[in-house]
């Protein structure tokens, strides 16, 4: 057996999601327990900064070419954009819906954010942080979790309200499949090696 050392990172109350920023050797955490984004130094495993954000920070995604993390502040109906070089919020994007998991599409240079009360996905240009529009998620109620297969241009949307997984074609902006999933679904991830959700 190879010996593995486990250590806890303290000071992340109510952490919901993390984003790894390898070039800075940091993690960014969404701490709904204090409505802040934690910045963790992975060398010391200490929280080195706390960035104030809107109510209930939930999902987070890192856009490496742009040096920004995107945070869905679910109850505030806002997506916060944080510059990882300065740890400052550079923009707060308001929506007319609670927000769910954001995900970065490295192929298109877009960030997708679930708008879970509209059953749509907002499309943000990661270069300008301008909202370009929305993609409908037909057959979905309360879309929250999201995973991307950017290479094959697919988004996998978990719908909490009716327990289905909707597959979107990102180029055509249409639904191409739908599958039943378990109750209480929240988070979705794509494993490119095994080609599984």
mmCIF file of C-alpha atoms in Angstrom:
data_model
loop_
_atom_site.group_PDB
_atom_site.id
_atom_site.type_symbol
_atom_site.label_atom_id
_atom_site.label_comp_id
_atom_site.label_asym_id
_atom_site.label_seq_id
_atom_site.Cartn_x
_atom_site.Cartn_y
_atom_site.Cartn_z
ATOM 1 C CA UNK A 1 0.000 0.000 0.000
ATOM 2 C CA UNK A 2 1.157 3.493 -0.734
ATOM 3 C CA UNK A 3 0.845 5.748 2.273
ATOM 4 C CA UNK A 4 -1.523 8.654 1.757
ATOM 5 C CA UNK A 5 -1.639 11.675 4.036
ATOM 6 C CA UNK A 6 -4.956 13.402 4.519
ATOM 7 C CA UNK A 7 -5.180 16.903 5.925
ATOM 8 C CA UNK A 8 -8.163 19.152 6.532
ATOM 9 C CA UNK A 9 -8.472 22.682 5.233
ATOM 10 C CA UNK A 10 -10.200 24.725 7.898
ATOM 11 C CA UNK A 11 -11.984 28.052 7.552
ATOM 12 C CA UNK A 12 -14.307 27.148 4.676
ATOM 13 C CA UNK A 13 -17.773 27.196 6.345
ATOM 14 C CA UNK A 14 -20.480 25.603 4.265
ATOM 15 C CA UNK A 15 -18.159 24.964 1.322
ATOM 16 C CA UNK A 16 -20.189 23.952 -1.737
ATOM 17 C CA UNK A 17 -17.689 23.709 -4.607
ATOM 18 C CA UNK A 18 -14.020 24.272 -5.433
ATOM 19 C CA UNK A 19 -11.980 25.500 -8.397
ATOM 20 C CA UNK A 20 -8.317 24.583 -8.781
ATOM 21 C CA UNK A 21 -5.999 27.272 -10.161
ATOM 22 C CA UNK A 22 -2.784 25.287 -10.763
ATOM 23 C CA UNK A 23 -0.583 28.152 -11.933
ATOM 24 C CA UNK A 24 -1.115 29.893 -8.583
ATOM 25 C CA UNK A 25 -1.171 26.647 -6.558
ATOM 26 C CA UNK A 26 -4.520 27.686 -5.092
ATOM 27 C CA UNK A 27 -8.048 26.489 -4.543
ATOM 28 C CA UNK A 28 -11.037 28.815 -4.600
ATOM 29 C CA UNK A 29 -13.941 27.679 -2.438
ATOM 30 C CA UNK A 30 -17.571 28.798 -2.352
ATOM 31 C CA UNK A 31 -18.401 29.202 1.331
ATOM 32 C CA UNK A 32 -22.140 29.721 1.680
ATOM 33 C CA UNK A 33 -21.770 29.728 5.469
ATOM 34 C CA UNK A 34 -20.201 33.191 5.305
ATOM 35 C CA UNK A 35 -21.131 34.357 1.758
ATOM 36 C CA UNK A 36 -17.476 34.466 0.780
ATOM 37 C CA UNK A 37 -15.080 32.909 -1.654
ATOM 38 C CA UNK A 38 -12.114 31.349 0.126
ATOM 39 C CA UNK A 39 -8.637 31.453 -1.384
ATOM 40 C CA UNK A 40 -6.557 28.479 -0.224
ATOM 41 C CA UNK A 41 -2.772 28.238 -0.595
ATOM 42 C CA UNK A 42 -2.129 24.584 -1.441
ATOM 43 C CA UNK A 43 1.410 24.660 -0.047
ATOM 44 C CA UNK A 44 0.276 25.575 3.459
ATOM 45 C CA UNK A 45 -3.355 24.394 3.140
ATOM 46 C CA UNK A 46 -4.409 27.661 4.737
ATOM 47 C CA UNK A 47 -7.121 30.106 3.714
ATOM 48 C CA UNK A 48 -5.111 33.192 2.777
ATOM 49 C CA UNK A 49 -7.966 35.436 1.738
ATOM 50 C CA UNK A 50 -11.756 35.692 1.865
ATOM 51 C CA UNK A 51 -13.555 37.543 -0.915
ATOM 52 C CA UNK A 52 -17.014 38.905 -0.110
ATOM 53 C CA UNK A 53 -19.703 37.819 -2.547
ATOM 54 C CA UNK A 54 -23.490 37.744 -2.876
ATOM 55 C CA UNK A 55 -25.920 35.427 -1.061
ATOM 56 C CA UNK A 56 -25.265 31.658 -1.165
ATOM 57 C CA UNK A 57 -22.181 31.173 -3.311
ATOM 58 C CA UNK A 58 -22.675 27.715 -4.790
ATOM 59 C CA UNK A 59 -20.948 26.547 -7.977
ATOM 60 C CA UNK A 60 -17.590 27.782 -9.254
ATOM 61 C CA UNK A 61 -15.642 27.407 -12.502
ATOM 62 C CA UNK A 62 -12.146 28.524 -13.520
ATOM 63 C CA UNK A 63 -11.517 29.959 -16.992
ATOM 64 C CA UNK A 64 -7.708 29.559 -17.328
ATOM 65 C CA UNK A 65 -7.090 31.630 -20.489
ATOM 66 C CA UNK A 66 -8.813 34.596 -18.871
ATOM 67 C CA UNK A 67 -7.538 34.241 -15.302
ATOM 68 C CA UNK A 68 -11.037 34.395 -13.845
ATOM 69 C CA UNK A 69 -13.301 32.292 -11.673
ATOM 70 C CA UNK A 70 -17.073 32.438 -12.081
ATOM 71 C CA UNK A 71 -19.284 31.905 -9.027
ATOM 72 C CA UNK A 72 -23.017 31.255 -9.071
ATOM 73 C CA UNK A 73 -24.534 33.034 -6.079
ATOM 74 C CA UNK A 74 -27.707 31.012 -6.117
ATOM 75 C CA UNK A 75 -30.129 33.003 -3.949
ATOM 76 C CA UNK A 76 -28.812 36.414 -4.997
ATOM 77 C CA UNK A 77 -29.440 35.567 -8.676
ATOM 78 C CA UNK A 78 -25.952 36.752 -9.524
ATOM 79 C CA UNK A 79 -22.813 35.322 -11.118
ATOM 80 C CA UNK A 80 -19.654 36.898 -9.685
ATOM 81 C CA UNK A 81 -16.529 37.194 -11.800
ATOM 82 C CA UNK A 82 -13.272 37.156 -9.811
ATOM 83 C CA UNK A 83 -9.835 38.022 -11.230
ATOM 84 C CA UNK A 84 -7.462 35.429 -9.709
ATOM 85 C CA UNK A 85 -4.433 37.718 -10.098
ATOM 86 C CA UNK A 86 -5.943 40.393 -7.837
ATOM 87 C CA UNK A 87 -8.632 38.375 -5.979
ATOM 88 C CA UNK A 88 -11.091 41.170 -6.748
ATOM 89 C CA UNK A 89 -14.597 40.914 -8.126
ATOM 90 C CA UNK A 90 -14.467 42.483 -11.581
ATOM 91 C CA UNK A 91 -18.134 42.037 -12.420
ATOM 92 C CA UNK A 92 -21.432 40.882 -10.917
ATOM 93 C CA UNK A 93 -23.821 39.605 -13.586
ATOM 94 C CA UNK A 94 -27.483 39.752 -12.505
ATOM 95 C CA UNK A 95 -30.133 37.326 -13.736
ATOM 96 C CA UNK A 96 -33.897 37.041 -13.251
ATOM 97 C CA UNK A 97 -33.479 33.556 -11.811
ATOM 98 C CA UNK A 98 -31.600 31.690 -9.132
ATOM 99 C CA UNK A 99 -28.322 30.452 -10.545
ATOM 100 C CA UNK A 100 -26.882 26.942 -10.655
ATOM 101 C CA UNK A 101 -23.488 25.470 -11.492
ATOM 102 C CA UNK A 102 -21.336 27.478 -13.926
ATOM 103 C CA UNK A 103 -18.990 25.656 -16.301
ATOM 104 C CA UNK A 104 -16.232 26.933 -18.625
ATOM 105 C CA UNK A 105 -16.118 25.806 -22.260
ATOM 106 C CA UNK A 106 -12.455 26.027 -23.296
ATOM 107 C CA UNK A 107 -13.264 25.328 -26.952
ATOM 108 C CA UNK A 108 -15.703 28.237 -27.379
ATOM 109 C CA UNK A 109 -14.368 30.550 -24.662
ATOM 110 C CA UNK A 110 -17.801 30.664 -23.021
ATOM 111 C CA UNK A 111 -19.104 30.222 -19.498
ATOM 112 C CA UNK A 112 -22.489 28.545 -19.080
ATOM 113 C CA UNK A 113 -24.608 29.235 -15.995
ATOM 114 C CA UNK A 114 -27.805 27.375 -15.122
ATOM 115 C CA UNK A 115 -30.816 29.637 -14.631
ATOM 116 C CA UNK A 116 -32.811 27.180 -12.594
ATOM 117 C CA UNK A 117 -36.098 29.065 -12.355
ATOM 118 C CA UNK A 118 -36.166 29.644 -16.119
ATOM 119 C CA UNK A 119 -35.012 26.175 -17.230
ATOM 120 C CA UNK A 120 -32.397 27.805 -19.420
ATOM 121 C CA UNK A 121 -28.617 28.135 -19.517
ATOM 122 C CA UNK A 122 -27.066 31.605 -19.790
ATOM 123 C CA UNK A 123 -24.130 31.961 -22.196
ATOM 124 C CA UNK A 124 -21.379 34.381 -21.117
ATOM 125 C CA UNK A 125 -18.440 35.459 -23.279
ATOM 126 C CA UNK A 126 -15.445 34.851 -20.970
ATOM 127 C CA UNK A 127 -13.392 37.518 -22.750
ATOM 128 C CA UNK A 128 -15.851 40.359 -22.146
ATOM 129 C CA UNK A 129 -18.153 38.868 -19.464
ATOM 130 C CA UNK A 130 -21.119 39.917 -21.597
ATOM 131 C CA UNK A 131 -24.217 37.693 -21.575
ATOM 132 C CA UNK A 132 -24.797 36.539 -25.151
ATOM 133 C CA UNK A 133 -28.140 34.834 -24.609
ATOM 134 C CA UNK A 134 -29.776 31.739 -23.194
ATOM 135 C CA UNK A 135 -30.189 28.135 -24.284
ATOM 136 C CA UNK A 136 -33.519 26.469 -23.488
ATOM 137 C CA UNK A 137 -33.394 23.154 -21.606
ATOM 138 C CA UNK A 138 -36.676 21.530 -22.678
ATOM 139 C CA UNK A 139 -38.055 18.782 -20.475
ATOM 140 C CA UNK A 140 -36.118 20.089 -17.480
ATOM 141 C CA UNK A 141 -37.385 21.556 -14.240
ATOM 142 C CA UNK A 142 -34.944 23.364 -11.929
ATOM 143 C CA UNK A 143 -31.692 22.774 -13.795
ATOM 144 C CA UNK A 144 -28.864 22.989 -11.285
ATOM 145 C CA UNK A 145 -25.912 20.660 -11.914
ATOM 146 C CA UNK A 146 -23.908 20.807 -15.138
ATOM 147 C CA UNK A 147 -20.968 18.988 -16.700
ATOM 148 C CA UNK A 148 -19.309 19.686 -20.042
ATOM 149 C CA UNK A 149 -17.656 17.570 -22.698
ATOM 150 C CA UNK A 150 -16.325 20.586 -24.582
ATOM 151 C CA UNK A 151 -14.432 18.498 -27.144
ATOM 152 C CA UNK A 152 -17.595 16.742 -28.304
ATOM 153 C CA UNK A 153 -19.709 19.886 -27.737
ATOM 154 C CA UNK A 154 -22.032 18.432 -25.105
ATOM 155 C CA UNK A 155 -23.486 19.778 -21.862
ATOM 156 C CA UNK A 156 -25.107 17.454 -19.330
ATOM 157 C CA UNK A 157 -27.744 19.211 -17.236
ATOM 158 C CA UNK A 158 -29.120 17.735 -14.009
ATOM 159 C CA UNK A 159 -32.722 18.752 -13.335
ATOM 160 C CA UNK A 160 -33.604 18.707 -9.621
ATOM 161 C CA UNK A 161 -37.287 19.397 -10.160
ATOM 162 C CA UNK A 162 -38.121 16.363 -12.295
ATOM 163 C CA UNK A 163 -35.113 14.023 -11.890
ATOM 164 C CA UNK A 164 -33.821 13.923 -15.433
ATOM 165 C CA UNK A 165 -30.472 14.484 -17.125
ATOM 166 C CA UNK A 166 -30.733 16.525 -20.314
ATOM 167 C CA UNK A 167 -27.974 16.402 -22.936
ATOM 168 C CA UNK A 168 -27.474 19.598 -24.926
ATOM 169 C CA UNK A 169 -25.630 20.018 -28.216
ATOM 170 C CA UNK A 170 -23.651 23.208 -27.501
ATOM 171 C CA UNK A 171 -23.135 24.137 -31.155
ATOM 172 C CA UNK A 172 -26.746 23.661 -32.253
ATOM 173 C CA UNK A 173 -28.052 24.852 -28.858
ATOM 174 C CA UNK A 174 -30.624 22.069 -28.750
ATOM 175 C CA UNK A 175 -31.536 19.132 -26.522
ATOM 176 C CA UNK A 176 -30.528 15.792 -28.054
ATOM 177 C CA UNK A 177 -31.283 13.291 -25.255
ATOM 178 C CA UNK A 178 -32.909 12.898 -21.871
ATOM 179 C CA UNK A 179 -32.456 10.236 -19.174
ATOM 180 C CA UNK A 180 -34.100 9.563 -15.792
ATOM 181 C CA UNK A 181 -31.781 10.039 -12.803
ATOM 182 C CA UNK A 182 -32.133 9.757 -9.025
ATOM 183 C CA UNK A 183 -34.039 12.108 -6.746
ATOM 184 C CA UNK A 184 -32.132 14.863 -4.995
ATOM 185 C CA UNK A 185 -29.568 15.179 -7.764
ATOM 186 C CA UNK A 186 -27.209 18.136 -7.444
ATOM 187 C CA UNK A 187 -23.716 17.727 -8.900
ATOM 188 C CA UNK A 188 -22.674 16.237 -12.251
ATOM 189 C CA UNK A 189 -19.147 15.526 -13.507
ATOM 190 C CA UNK A 190 -17.734 14.249 -16.813
ATOM 191 C CA UNK A 191 -14.935 11.654 -16.846
ATOM 192 C CA UNK A 192 -13.187 12.056 -20.211
ATOM 193 C CA UNK A 193 -10.998 8.978 -19.647
ATOM 194 C CA UNK A 194 -13.929 6.622 -19.144
ATOM 195 C CA UNK A 195 -16.339 8.708 -21.239
ATOM 196 C CA UNK A 196 -18.911 8.605 -18.439
ATOM 197 C CA UNK A 197 -21.154 10.993 -16.501
#
